[in-house]
Every structure is written in structure tokens, then in C-alpha cells.
Amino acid sequence: MSTKFVNVEDLRRAAKANMPRAMFDFVDGGANDEWTQRRNQAAFERIMFDPRVLVDVSSRDQSTTVFGQRLETPILVAPTGLTSIAWPNAELLAARAAGRAGAGFALSTFASNSIEEIAGTGVGPRWFQLYVTKNRAWTLDLIDRAQAAGYQALAVTVDTQLPSMRERNIRNGYQSPPRITLANVLDFASHPGWLHRFLKGPRPTLANTPSVAALTASQFVELGNRVARELDPSVSWRDLEQFRARWRGPMLLKGITSTRDVARALDVGVNGFIVSNHGGRQLDYAPASIEVLPEIVAACADRAEVYLDSGVRRGSDIVKAFALGARAVLVGRAYVYGLGASGEEGVDHVFRILKDEIDRCLALIGVPSLSQVGRENLRFSTGC
Ligand SMILES: Cc1cc2nc3c(=O)[nH]c(=O)nc-3n(C[C@H](O)[C@H](O)[C@H](O)COP(=O)(O)O)c2cc1C
């Protein structure tokens, strides 16, 4: 057990120390007041356990299945774009770590490693996350490439009608065009390890975007912002029907926090939902994912699989989500902190920590198998 990285917060602190502030804040920050971002974690903290004792917990099992595929631990790497600002080759390293941990992996449309490269790691279950841009030919091509590369599920992100206002990014000059200030230059210069990796390692790029070469840091920021502006606010159910007809495997909606769209999505043929507020990065004052999870599970009435992301930092959060009906969770920032702290090894630490926390939590609540955890294992408080 590393004494340096005992929990995910330790990795967050190390990432903060290693990365230029603008880059760390891009990962760490959320929209506007960051209220939803804080609420994601606060809502987990309001849920307690109702532990049982004198249960034989000498053998424990945290496996689950996602669309019929076994996962040794109920975790998938969440799709995150522009992640190689934390460490070069971010997705490749994270996919390898996920494979070693028995976790799944979801690749972002805006990843630095290509659909085919990640398929080559053999990590599975392997999902592809789709952003719908104004360039529909590209969007449809992405679906076809993911299908051809053997991705098992398509997750269509639906909570990014427009890029949100991330106020930290603006203050840090992480905007388009990037603002080069003395403070920025000093910020980069005071993180020589990061600068060295950025200049010497494989340059960050958006590998699945047509004709994009390796980029400088400011071009990368600029491109990220430009691509974000390409997100299509006109996306509607008709598009979803088209994607449904084209994609032959399970299709998920990523980014719902309301039951009101569930019935229609099921009618279109959606097979799964990722209850998510984008980690508090899109609509501020959206509810915490864990708060609305039970309603969405009920609305699905076993017609779809339900997943959760946003705010997961502890193995106990994962047990709570499972108890409220999630089949697995996706972790975004937690794994990016691991990358920022120490690359691939940092992501290994994140998985080791979360798996160990799930394991101890199961033992201490007296439920040897995650599949047996239910609402009866929880207690709720309205605050203290
Ligand atoms: C740096 C970063 C980049 C992200 N990029 C994407 C993306 O490209 N596509 C997407 O659907 N979600 C993206 N997300 C949202 C995550 O998939 C996920 O919903 C969120 O991180 C979950 O909250 P958590 O960070 O508290 O775990 C991103 C999140 C972060 C932190």
C-alpha cells in the first residue's frame, strides 16, 4: 500500500502540484458556481450505511455485468476529452490500467488516442462516447468506426447542447483564443516536469477529428474550444432514431438527471442510461446524480440498464450507487487525477484504492457480494 497515495484526494493534490494551474483547473473545475459539482459529493456524504454484523464475509465479490459482459469491479473509465493535458497518451494509459484492474473503458469523441488504438489494448467492456457535432458526416463516420473496431456500446452524450460557462477556465486564460499572460508563462515555467512531458512526449491531439495533427499547447486549447463550438444545439430525437438504426449494439444516453425523457428514450430503443450531470461541468444547479438515480431506475422498470457518474471519489460511493440501482459507475476526474499525479501508475493507484474501498465496505456492512447490496443497506440523513 502506497503511503503517498492513500485515497483519491491524495492523487488530486499530487495532480494539482504537477500540472499548470490552467490545465488542472480545466480538469478539476465545473460550471458557474460549481454548485452541482459540490452537491454531487455532498449528496453521497448524506447517505449512511445500515451495517449488519455476524455475517460470514470471508469471501467477497464486487463483480457485475454490463450488457452481459462481466466486469471484475463495477467501474468504467468515463469518457473525457482533452485529457492528455494531464499526461501524454492519456487514454491509452488509462485503458491499459482499466484492463489490468478488470474495469471497463469509455472513449470520448474528443480523445487524444484513436478509436482503433484503444481497441488494440483489448480493454473491455469498451464503449464509445458520441458527441453530435454540426458535421453529421463525421458523426456518422465515428459510429461506423466504433462499430468496426468492436466497441460494445455507444453512449450518446445529450447534456452538451452548448459548451457551459466554466469560470475558472476564463480566469486562467484557458479560452479561445488562449490568453497568454505573464502569469500563464510563469505557471507553465514552474511545472518543468509537465512541460518536459508535453514537449517531448507524443503531442496531444484530437485523434478522431478529421485532419488534426499534433498541436502546441495553445493550439490544443484553441482546438478544444473550437470543437466545443461545433457541438450541435439542434440535436433531437430524430437524430437519436438515426443513430439507433445505424448502431447495432446497446445504445445509452449519457447525461440525464430527469425521468421525463426516459419513456421516449425507451421507445426509441435506448438500452441504457448514464445518470450524469457531467460532473457538474454543464448545467449548474442540476441535481446530484445520486439523488435522482432511484427515480430513473424506477422509471426504467428493468427495460434498460442504469449507470451513474458524477462525484464518485470513494469505493463507498460506488457501493451506495449500486444499492440504489446502478449497475456500475463511471469515474471521470478521479482517474484524470491519477494521470496528472503519475501517469499510468497513477491510474493503477486509483483502481487499487477504489477496489480496496469497495471490498472493505462490503465486509463492514455485512454483505459479501455487491450483487446483494440494496436500499436496505443504506440510511439517509437530511444533514447534520
Ligand atoms: C476533463 C474532463 C473531460 C470530459 N470530457 C468529456 C467528454 O469528452 N465527453 C463526455 O461525455 N463527458 C466528458 N466529461 C464528463 C465525464 O464523462 C463524466 O460525466 C464526469 O467526469 C463525471 O464526474 P466526475 O468527474 O465527478 O467523476 C469530461 C469530464 C472531465 C473531468
Tab-separated table of C-alpha atoms and ligand atoms in Angstrom:
chain	number	residue	atom	x	y	z
A	1	MET	CA	0.000	0.000	0.000
A	2	SER	CA	1.461	3.330	-1.088
A	3	THR	CA	1.627	5.785	1.801
A	4	LYS	CA	1.853	8.604	-0.700
A	5	PHE	CA	-1.484	7.830	-2.333
A	6	VAL	CA	-3.865	6.540	0.299
A	7	ASN	CA	-7.024	7.920	-1.292
A	8	VAL	CA	-8.190	9.668	-4.452
A	9	GLU	CA	-7.820	13.061	-2.789
A	10	ASP	CA	-4.076	12.385	-2.411
A	11	LEU	CA	-3.867	11.873	-6.180
A	12	ARG	CA	-5.854	15.043	-6.727
A	13	ARG	CA	-3.370	17.004	-4.614
A	14	ALA	CA	-0.427	15.493	-6.486
A	15	ALA	CA	-2.041	16.302	-9.843
A	16	LYS	CA	-2.599	19.865	-8.687
A	17	ALA	CA	1.059	20.200	-7.745
A	18	ASN	CA	2.270	18.654	-11.031
A	19	MET	CA	0.068	20.435	-13.547
A	20	PRO	CA	-0.001	24.094	-14.600
A	21	ARG	CA	-2.930	25.724	-12.897
A	22	ALA	CA	-4.915	26.367	-16.084
A	23	MET	CA	-4.660	22.686	-17.017
A	24	PHE	CA	-5.505	21.396	-13.551
A	25	ASP	CA	-8.469	23.741	-13.262
A	26	PHE	CA	-9.791	22.597	-16.638
A	27	VAL	CA	-9.978	19.090	-15.168
A	28	ASP	CA	-10.973	19.979	-11.622
A	29	GLY	CA	-13.484	22.736	-12.290
A	30	GLY	CA	-17.170	22.853	-13.099
A	31	ALA	CA	-19.787	25.222	-14.461
A	32	ASN	CA	-20.594	28.650	-12.992
A	33	ASP	CA	-20.902	28.491	-9.173
A	34	GLU	CA	-19.820	24.827	-9.214
A	35	TRP	CA	-22.871	24.176	-7.026
A	36	THR	CA	-23.798	20.940	-8.784
A	37	GLN	CA	-20.203	19.810	-8.638
A	38	ARG	CA	-20.145	20.269	-4.849
A	39	ARG	CA	-23.614	18.760	-4.481
A	40	ASN	CA	-22.513	15.578	-6.251
A	41	GLN	CA	-20.168	14.825	-3.404
A	42	ALA	CA	-22.321	16.311	-0.643
A	43	ALA	CA	-25.220	14.075	-1.700
A	44	PHE	CA	-23.041	10.975	-1.359
A	45	GLU	CA	-21.982	12.210	2.078
A	46	ARG	CA	-25.589	12.394	3.248
A	47	ILE	CA	-26.068	8.674	2.678
A	48	MET	CA	-25.005	6.389	5.512
A	49	PHE	CA	-24.843	2.619	5.769
A	50	ASP	CA	-27.001	0.375	7.924
A	51	PRO	CA	-24.416	-2.320	8.672
A	52	ARG	CA	-25.174	-5.922	9.638
A	53	VAL	CA	-22.813	-7.967	11.773
A	54	LEU	CA	-22.043	-11.656	12.290
A	55	VAL	CA	-22.295	-12.379	8.592
A	56	ASP	CA	-19.522	-14.534	7.115
A	57	VAL	CA	-17.730	-12.110	4.825
A	58	SER	CA	-14.531	-14.082	4.458
A	59	SER	CA	-15.041	-14.273	0.703
A	60	ARG	CA	-16.220	-11.186	-1.158
A	61	ASP	CA	-17.204	-10.405	-4.725
A	62	GLN	CA	-17.538	-6.966	-6.344
A	63	SER	CA	-18.126	-8.151	-9.901
A	64	THR	CA	-21.058	-7.041	-12.028
A	65	THR	CA	-22.202	-7.374	-15.616
A	66	VAL	CA	-22.733	-4.651	-18.172
A	67	PHE	CA	-24.837	-5.628	-21.173
A	68	GLY	CA	-23.994	-9.230	-20.442
A	69	GLN	CA	-20.233	-8.710	-20.108
A	70	ARG	CA	-18.559	-9.430	-16.787
A	71	LEU	CA	-16.669	-6.673	-15.000
A	72	GLU	CA	-14.434	-7.665	-12.097
A	73	THR	CA	-15.128	-4.311	-10.451
A	74	PRO	CA	-18.170	-2.090	-11.141
A	75	ILE	CA	-16.168	0.772	-12.610
A	76	LEU	CA	-15.676	2.182	-16.096
A	77	VAL	CA	-13.349	4.994	-17.032
A	78	ALA	CA	-15.646	7.879	-18.009
A	79	PRO	CA	-15.184	9.432	-21.435
A	80	THR	CA	-13.046	12.530	-21.049
A	81	GLY	CA	-11.821	14.736	-23.866
A	82	LEU	CA	-8.568	16.708	-23.985
A	83	THR	CA	-7.270	14.505	-21.175
A	84	SER	CA	-3.734	14.421	-22.478
A	85	ILE	CA	-3.239	17.810	-20.888
A	86	ALA	CA	-2.785	15.701	-17.753
A	87	TRP	CA	-0.347	13.181	-19.282
A	88	PRO	CA	0.575	12.333	-22.881
A	89	ASN	CA	-1.246	9.350	-24.377
A	90	ALA	CA	-3.836	9.657	-21.635
A	91	GLU	CA	-6.483	7.314	-22.980
A	92	LEU	CA	-4.039	4.606	-23.958
A	93	LEU	CA	-2.524	4.554	-20.465
A	94	ALA	CA	-5.916	4.637	-18.788
A	95	ALA	CA	-7.292	1.852	-20.985
A	96	ARG	CA	-4.347	-0.356	-20.107
A	97	ALA	CA	-4.803	0.363	-16.400
A	98	ALA	CA	-8.538	-0.334	-16.655
A	99	GLY	CA	-7.787	-3.644	-18.387
A	100	ARG	CA	-5.420	-4.655	-15.568
A	101	ALA	CA	-7.991	-3.685	-12.943
A	102	GLY	CA	-10.852	-5.602	-14.580
A	103	ALA	CA	-12.697	-2.323	-15.187
A	104	GLY	CA	-14.314	-1.018	-18.384
A	105	PHE	CA	-13.440	1.950	-20.566
A	106	ALA	CA	-15.466	4.576	-22.411
A	107	LEU	CA	-13.619	6.536	-25.090
A	108	SER	CA	-14.510	10.176	-25.742
A	109	THR	CA	-15.121	11.587	-29.203
A	110	PHE	CA	-12.531	14.217	-28.220
A	111	ALA	CA	-9.851	11.738	-27.123
A	112	SER	CA	-6.168	12.015	-27.959
A	113	ASN	CA	-5.928	8.349	-28.841
A	114	SER	CA	-7.902	6.947	-31.712
A	115	ILE	CA	-10.840	4.568	-31.670
A	116	GLU	CA	-8.643	1.911	-33.262
A	117	GLU	CA	-5.663	2.413	-30.903
A	118	ILE	CA	-7.848	1.872	-27.846
A	119	ALA	CA	-9.472	-1.163	-29.425
A	120	GLY	CA	-5.941	-2.534	-29.787
A	121	THR	CA	-5.461	-2.529	-25.995
A	122	GLY	CA	-8.143	-5.203	-25.730
A	123	VAL	CA	-9.759	-3.447	-22.757
A	124	GLY	CA	-13.374	-4.443	-22.354
A	125	PRO	CA	-16.155	-3.722	-21.955
A	126	ARG	CA	-15.303	-0.865	-24.284
A	127	TRP	CA	-17.816	1.852	-25.041
A	128	PHE	CA	-17.632	4.761	-27.459
A	129	GLN	CA	-18.996	8.139	-26.386
A	130	LEU	CA	-20.533	10.187	-29.152
A	131	TYR	CA	-20.716	13.962	-29.285
A	132	VAL	CA	-23.017	15.109	-32.039
A	133	THR	CA	-21.476	17.953	-33.988
A	134	LYS	CA	-22.708	20.045	-36.863
A	135	ASN	CA	-20.591	17.871	-39.146
A	136	ARG	CA	-23.028	14.964	-39.330
A	137	ALA	CA	-20.956	13.053	-41.872
A	138	TRP	CA	-18.183	12.938	-39.261
A	139	THR	CA	-20.645	11.905	-36.543
A	140	LEU	CA	-21.943	9.003	-38.617
A	141	ASP	CA	-18.413	8.014	-39.569
A	142	LEU	CA	-17.478	7.849	-35.868
A	143	ILE	CA	-20.371	5.454	-35.257
A	144	ASP	CA	-19.208	3.243	-38.110
A	145	ARG	CA	-15.587	3.275	-36.937
A	146	ALA	CA	-16.556	2.331	-33.376
A	147	GLN	CA	-18.718	-0.467	-34.721
A	148	ALA	CA	-15.942	-1.760	-36.972
A	149	ALA	CA	-13.427	-1.616	-34.087
A	150	GLY	CA	-15.633	-3.818	-31.924
A	151	TYR	CA	-16.853	-1.342	-29.316
A	152	GLN	CA	-19.687	-2.965	-27.417
A	153	ALA	CA	-21.875	0.048	-26.675
A	154	LEU	CA	-22.476	3.570	-27.926
A	155	ALA	CA	-23.068	6.294	-25.331
A	156	VAL	CA	-24.619	9.411	-26.838
A	157	THR	CA	-23.938	12.460	-24.676
A	158	VAL	CA	-27.056	14.600	-24.509
A	159	ASP	CA	-26.245	17.278	-21.924
A	160	THR	CA	-23.921	19.413	-24.032
A	161	GLN	CA	-26.293	21.429	-26.204
A	162	LEU	CA	-23.848	24.302	-25.733
A	163	PRO	CA	-20.465	24.496	-24.041
A	164	SER	CA	-21.067	25.618	-20.472
A	165	MET	CA	-19.502	28.594	-18.740
A	166	ARG	CA	-16.509	27.314	-16.805
A	167	GLU	CA	-15.421	30.396	-14.991
A	168	ARG	CA	-12.066	29.037	-13.835
A	169	ASN	CA	-11.096	28.500	-17.480
A	170	ILE	CA	-11.827	32.096	-18.332
A	171	ARG	CA	-9.889	33.465	-15.373
A	172	ASN	CA	-6.932	31.231	-16.271
A	173	GLY	CA	-6.878	32.261	-19.906
A	174	TYR	CA	-7.986	28.749	-20.916
A	175	GLN	CA	-10.192	30.099	-23.626
A	176	SER	CA	-10.336	30.804	-27.279
A	177	PRO	CA	-8.128	32.398	-28.393
A	178	PRO	CA	-5.852	31.428	-25.477
A	179	ARG	CA	-4.782	34.436	-23.464
A	180	ILE	CA	-1.020	34.437	-22.971
A	181	THR	CA	-0.253	36.417	-19.851
A	182	LEU	CA	2.840	36.717	-17.680
A	183	ALA	CA	1.012	34.652	-15.047
A	184	ASN	CA	0.409	31.863	-17.601
A	185	VAL	CA	4.028	31.837	-18.711
A	186	LEU	CA	5.203	31.631	-15.079
A	187	ASP	CA	2.608	28.943	-14.405
A	188	PHE	CA	3.990	26.745	-17.205
A	189	ALA	CA	7.613	27.514	-16.353
A	190	SER	CA	7.097	26.468	-12.739
A	191	HIS	CA	5.960	22.978	-13.801
A	192	PRO	CA	9.068	21.745	-15.673
A	193	GLY	CA	8.115	18.051	-15.408
A	194	TRP	CA	4.786	18.667	-17.079
A	195	LEU	CA	6.385	20.960	-19.683
A	196	HIS	CA	9.028	18.367	-20.476
A	197	ARG	CA	6.424	15.625	-20.955
A	198	PHE	CA	4.297	17.926	-23.059
A	199	LEU	CA	7.165	18.927	-25.339
A	200	LYS	CA	8.950	15.557	-25.530
A	201	GLY	CA	6.091	13.090	-25.346
A	202	PRO	CA	3.538	12.416	-28.047
A	203	ARG	CA	1.866	15.744	-28.676
A	204	PRO	CA	-1.778	15.970	-27.635
A	205	THR	CA	-4.214	15.844	-30.477
A	206	LEU	CA	-7.831	15.055	-31.121
A	207	ALA	CA	-7.185	11.726	-32.762
A	208	ASN	CA	-10.702	11.101	-34.005
A	209	THR	CA	-11.170	14.521	-35.540
A	210	PRO	CA	-10.562	14.726	-39.264
A	211	SER	CA	-7.143	16.024	-40.304
A	212	VAL	CA	-5.809	17.243	-36.988
A	213	ALA	CA	-2.061	16.965	-36.475
A	214	ALA	CA	-0.058	17.178	-33.277
A	215	LEU	CA	-0.600	20.513	-31.631
A	216	THR	CA	1.131	23.027	-29.445
A	217	ALA	CA	-0.414	23.675	-26.034
A	218	SER	CA	-2.199	26.814	-27.142
A	219	GLN	CA	-3.353	25.250	-30.418
A	220	PHE	CA	-4.699	22.368	-28.393
A	221	VAL	CA	-6.693	24.654	-26.129
A	222	GLU	CA	-7.869	26.588	-29.154
A	223	LEU	CA	-8.898	23.421	-30.956
A	224	GLY	CA	-10.742	22.115	-27.916
A	225	ASN	CA	-12.713	25.321	-27.768
A	226	ARG	CA	-13.348	25.292	-31.494
A	227	VAL	CA	-14.604	21.731	-31.434
A	228	ALA	CA	-16.799	22.554	-28.441
A	229	ARG	CA	-18.375	25.272	-30.559
A	230	GLU	CA	-19.089	22.610	-33.179
A	231	LEU	CA	-21.473	20.840	-30.775
A	232	ASP	CA	-24.864	20.924	-32.415
A	233	PRO	CA	-27.640	22.512	-30.324
A	234	SER	CA	-30.256	21.288	-32.801
A	235	VAL	CA	-29.816	17.608	-31.879
A	236	SER	CA	-33.191	15.990	-31.332
A	237	TRP	CA	-34.984	12.673	-31.053
A	238	ARG	CA	-34.884	12.290	-34.845
A	239	ASP	CA	-31.098	12.150	-34.696
A	240	LEU	CA	-31.273	9.593	-31.943
A	241	GLU	CA	-33.529	7.436	-34.116
A	242	GLN	CA	-30.971	7.668	-36.892
A	243	PHE	CA	-28.144	6.629	-34.559
A	244	ARG	CA	-30.294	3.788	-33.241
A	245	ALA	CA	-30.845	2.494	-36.765
A	246	ARG	CA	-27.138	2.702	-37.559
A	247	TRP	CA	-25.599	1.280	-34.355
A	248	ARG	CA	-26.154	-2.446	-33.934
A	249	GLY	CA	-25.266	-2.873	-30.225
A	250	PRO	CA	-26.561	-1.405	-26.980
A	251	MET	CA	-27.048	2.369	-27.048
A	252	LEU	CA	-27.001	4.586	-23.951
A	253	LEU	CA	-27.986	8.170	-23.238
A	254	LYS	CA	-25.323	9.893	-21.176
A	255	GLY	CA	-26.312	12.937	-19.186
A	256	ILE	CA	-29.839	12.616	-17.903
A	257	THR	CA	-30.982	13.669	-14.436
A	258	SER	CA	-34.752	13.662	-15.034
A	259	THR	CA	-37.262	10.877	-15.505
A	260	ARG	CA	-39.165	12.947	-18.054
A	261	ASP	CA	-37.170	11.755	-21.048
A	262	VAL	CA	-36.947	8.114	-20.057
A	263	ALA	CA	-40.146	6.772	-21.648
A	264	ARG	CA	-39.442	8.365	-25.020
A	265	ALA	CA	-35.870	7.129	-24.999
A	266	LEU	CA	-37.038	3.595	-24.264
A	267	ASP	CA	-39.460	3.859	-27.182
A	268	VAL	CA	-36.619	4.871	-29.494
A	269	GLY	CA	-34.753	1.748	-28.390
A	270	VAL	CA	-32.267	3.110	-25.875
A	271	ASN	CA	-30.858	0.247	-23.811
A	272	GLY	CA	-29.142	2.149	-21.036
A	273	PHE	CA	-28.877	5.474	-19.223
A	274	ILE	CA	-25.893	7.106	-17.614
A	275	VAL	CA	-27.397	9.254	-14.886
A	276	SER	CA	-24.962	12.129	-15.006
A	277	ASN	CA	-24.696	15.882	-14.759
A	278	HIS	CA	-21.300	15.754	-16.492
A	279	GLY	CA	-19.598	16.023	-13.113
A	280	GLY	CA	-21.181	19.443	-12.606
A	281	ARG	CA	-19.493	20.707	-15.746
A	282	GLN	CA	-22.594	21.559	-17.771
A	283	LEU	CA	-25.868	22.756	-16.190
A	284	ASP	CA	-25.138	24.267	-12.803
A	285	TYR	CA	-27.960	23.696	-10.283
A	286	ALA	CA	-28.819	20.366	-11.859
A	287	PRO	CA	-29.431	17.833	-9.097
A	288	ALA	CA	-26.743	15.439	-7.925
A	289	SER	CA	-26.726	12.202	-9.913
A	290	ILE	CA	-27.067	10.030	-6.808
A	291	GLU	CA	-30.177	11.977	-5.717
A	292	VAL	CA	-32.109	11.215	-8.891
A	293	LEU	CA	-30.750	7.734	-9.525
A	294	PRO	CA	-33.594	5.875	-7.721
A	295	GLU	CA	-36.290	7.724	-9.713
A	296	ILE	CA	-34.616	6.928	-13.005
A	297	VAL	CA	-34.113	3.289	-12.073
A	298	ALA	CA	-37.836	3.096	-11.222
A	299	ALA	CA	-38.828	4.809	-14.487
A	300	CYS	CA	-36.813	2.265	-16.473
A	301	ALA	CA	-38.677	-0.619	-14.862
A	302	ASP	CA	-35.970	-3.090	-15.900
A	303	ARG	CA	-36.271	-2.106	-19.569
A	304	ALA	CA	-32.775	-0.566	-19.574
A	305	GLU	CA	-29.544	-0.729	-17.610
A	306	VAL	CA	-28.780	2.259	-15.421
A	307	TYR	CA	-25.318	3.634	-14.695
A	308	LEU	CA	-24.169	6.641	-12.721
A	309	ASP	CA	-21.369	9.128	-12.822
A	310	SER	CA	-20.583	12.469	-11.159
A	311	GLY	CA	-18.902	12.853	-7.812
A	312	VAL	CA	-17.562	9.329	-7.317
A	313	ARG	CA	-14.397	9.594	-5.215
A	314	ARG	CA	-14.696	6.663	-2.811
A	315	GLY	CA	-15.405	2.959	-3.048
A	316	SER	CA	-18.244	3.559	-0.604
A	317	ASP	CA	-19.827	5.959	-3.149
A	318	ILE	CA	-19.837	3.085	-5.607
A	319	VAL	CA	-21.496	0.728	-3.117
A	320	LYS	CA	-24.146	3.419	-2.446
A	321	ALA	CA	-24.824	3.849	-6.172
A	322	PHE	CA	-25.122	0.110	-6.571
A	323	ALA	CA	-27.523	-0.084	-3.616
A	324	LEU	CA	-29.731	2.480	-5.349
A	325	GLY	CA	-29.862	0.568	-8.607
A	326	ALA	CA	-26.783	1.440	-10.655
A	327	ARG	CA	-25.141	-1.491	-12.387
A	328	ALA	CA	-21.745	0.198	-12.433
A	329	VAL	CA	-20.321	3.719	-12.170
A	330	LEU	CA	-18.085	5.787	-14.399
A	331	VAL	CA	-15.255	7.794	-12.894
A	332	GLY	CA	-14.062	10.955	-14.609
A	333	ARG	CA	-11.931	13.283	-12.539
A	334	ALA	CA	-10.713	10.520	-10.210
A	335	TYR	CA	-8.828	8.785	-12.999
A	336	VAL	CA	-7.600	12.042	-14.545
A	337	TYR	CA	-6.158	12.995	-11.137
A	338	GLY	CA	-4.336	9.660	-11.251
A	339	LEU	CA	-2.883	10.549	-14.650
A	340	GLY	CA	-1.887	14.040	-13.535
A	341	ALA	CA	-0.265	12.613	-10.398
A	342	SER	CA	1.890	9.949	-12.061
A	343	GLY	CA	0.618	8.802	-15.441
A	344	GLU	CA	-0.319	5.167	-15.942
A	345	GLU	CA	0.859	4.181	-12.469
A	346	GLY	CA	-1.388	6.888	-11.032
A	347	VAL	CA	-4.426	5.325	-12.721
A	348	ASP	CA	-3.382	1.956	-11.288
A	349	HIS	CA	-3.409	3.610	-7.855
A	350	VAL	CA	-6.926	4.947	-8.437
A	351	PHE	CA	-8.242	1.491	-9.300
A	352	ARG	CA	-6.374	-0.141	-6.424
A	353	ILE	CA	-7.807	2.397	-3.965
A	354	LEU	CA	-11.387	2.215	-5.223
A	355	LYS	CA	-11.420	-1.585	-5.413
A	356	ASP	CA	-9.971	-1.911	-1.941
A	357	GLU	CA	-12.502	0.583	-0.556
A	358	ILE	CA	-15.398	-1.332	-2.151
A	359	ASP	CA	-14.066	-4.570	-0.727
A	360	ARG	CA	-13.711	-3.259	2.839
A	361	CYS	CA	-17.083	-1.538	2.627
A	362	LEU	CA	-18.807	-4.795	1.627
A	363	ALA	CA	-17.174	-6.618	4.547
A	364	LEU	CA	-18.050	-3.934	7.068
A	365	ILE	CA	-21.702	-3.633	6.018
A	366	GLY	CA	-22.002	-7.413	6.210
A	367	VAL	CA	-22.806	-8.062	2.543
A	368	PRO	CA	-20.259	-10.375	0.906
A	369	SER	CA	-21.415	-9.825	-2.645
A	370	LEU	CA	-22.060	-6.487	-4.309
A	371	SER	CA	-24.975	-8.062	-6.168
A	372	GLN	CA	-26.765	-8.485	-2.815
A	373	VAL	CA	-26.471	-4.823	-1.796
A	374	GLY	CA	-29.795	-2.976	-1.766
A	375	ARG	CA	-31.549	0.009	-0.335
A	376	GLU	CA	-31.934	-1.817	2.998
A	377	ASN	CA	-28.175	-1.394	3.491
A	378	LEU	CA	-28.476	2.400	3.485
A	379	ARG	CA	-29.754	5.099	5.835
A	380	PHE	CA	-30.490	8.629	4.743
A	381	SER	CA	-29.974	11.872	6.613
A	382	THR	CA	-31.114	15.313	5.654
A	383	GLY	CA	-27.952	16.828	7.043
A	384	CYS	CA	-26.263	17.265	10.378
B	1	LIG	C1	-11.517	16.680	-18.105
B	1	LIG	C2	-12.889	16.137	-18.418
B	1	LIG	C3	-13.255	15.969	-19.744
B	1	LIG	C4	-14.509	15.429	-20.050
B	1	LIG	N1	-14.831	15.193	-21.374
B	1	LIG	C5	-15.989	14.568	-21.667
B	1	LIG	C6	-16.260	14.153	-23.000
B	1	LIG	O1	-15.451	14.340	-23.901
B	1	LIG	N2	-17.458	13.536	-23.235
B	1	LIG	C7	-18.392	13.311	-22.245
B	1	LIG	O2	-19.457	12.761	-22.496
B	1	LIG	N3	-18.120	13.669	-20.969
B	1	LIG	C8	-16.952	14.259	-20.657
B	1	LIG	N4	-16.665	14.566	-19.355
B	1	LIG	C9	-17.623	14.185	-18.292
B	1	LIG	C10	-17.323	12.774	-17.785
B	1	LIG	O3	-17.589	11.803	-18.762
B	1	LIG	C11	-18.167	12.445	-16.558
B	1	LIG	O4	-19.530	12.638	-16.848
B	1	LIG	C12	-17.784	13.267	-15.330
B	1	LIG	O5	-16.389	13.472	-15.284
B	1	LIG	C13	-18.237	12.551	-14.076
B	1	LIG	O6	-17.986	13.280	-12.937
B	1	LIG	P1	-16.660	13.092	-12.030
B	1	LIG	O7	-15.581	13.831	-12.743
B	1	LIG	O8	-17.055	13.754	-10.752
B	1	LIG	O9	-16.381	11.615	-11.931
B	1	LIG	C14	-15.422	15.102	-19.018
B	1	LIG	C15	-15.036	15.295	-17.685
B	1	LIG	C16	-13.785	15.785	-17.384
B	1	LIG	C17	-13.394	15.937	-15.936
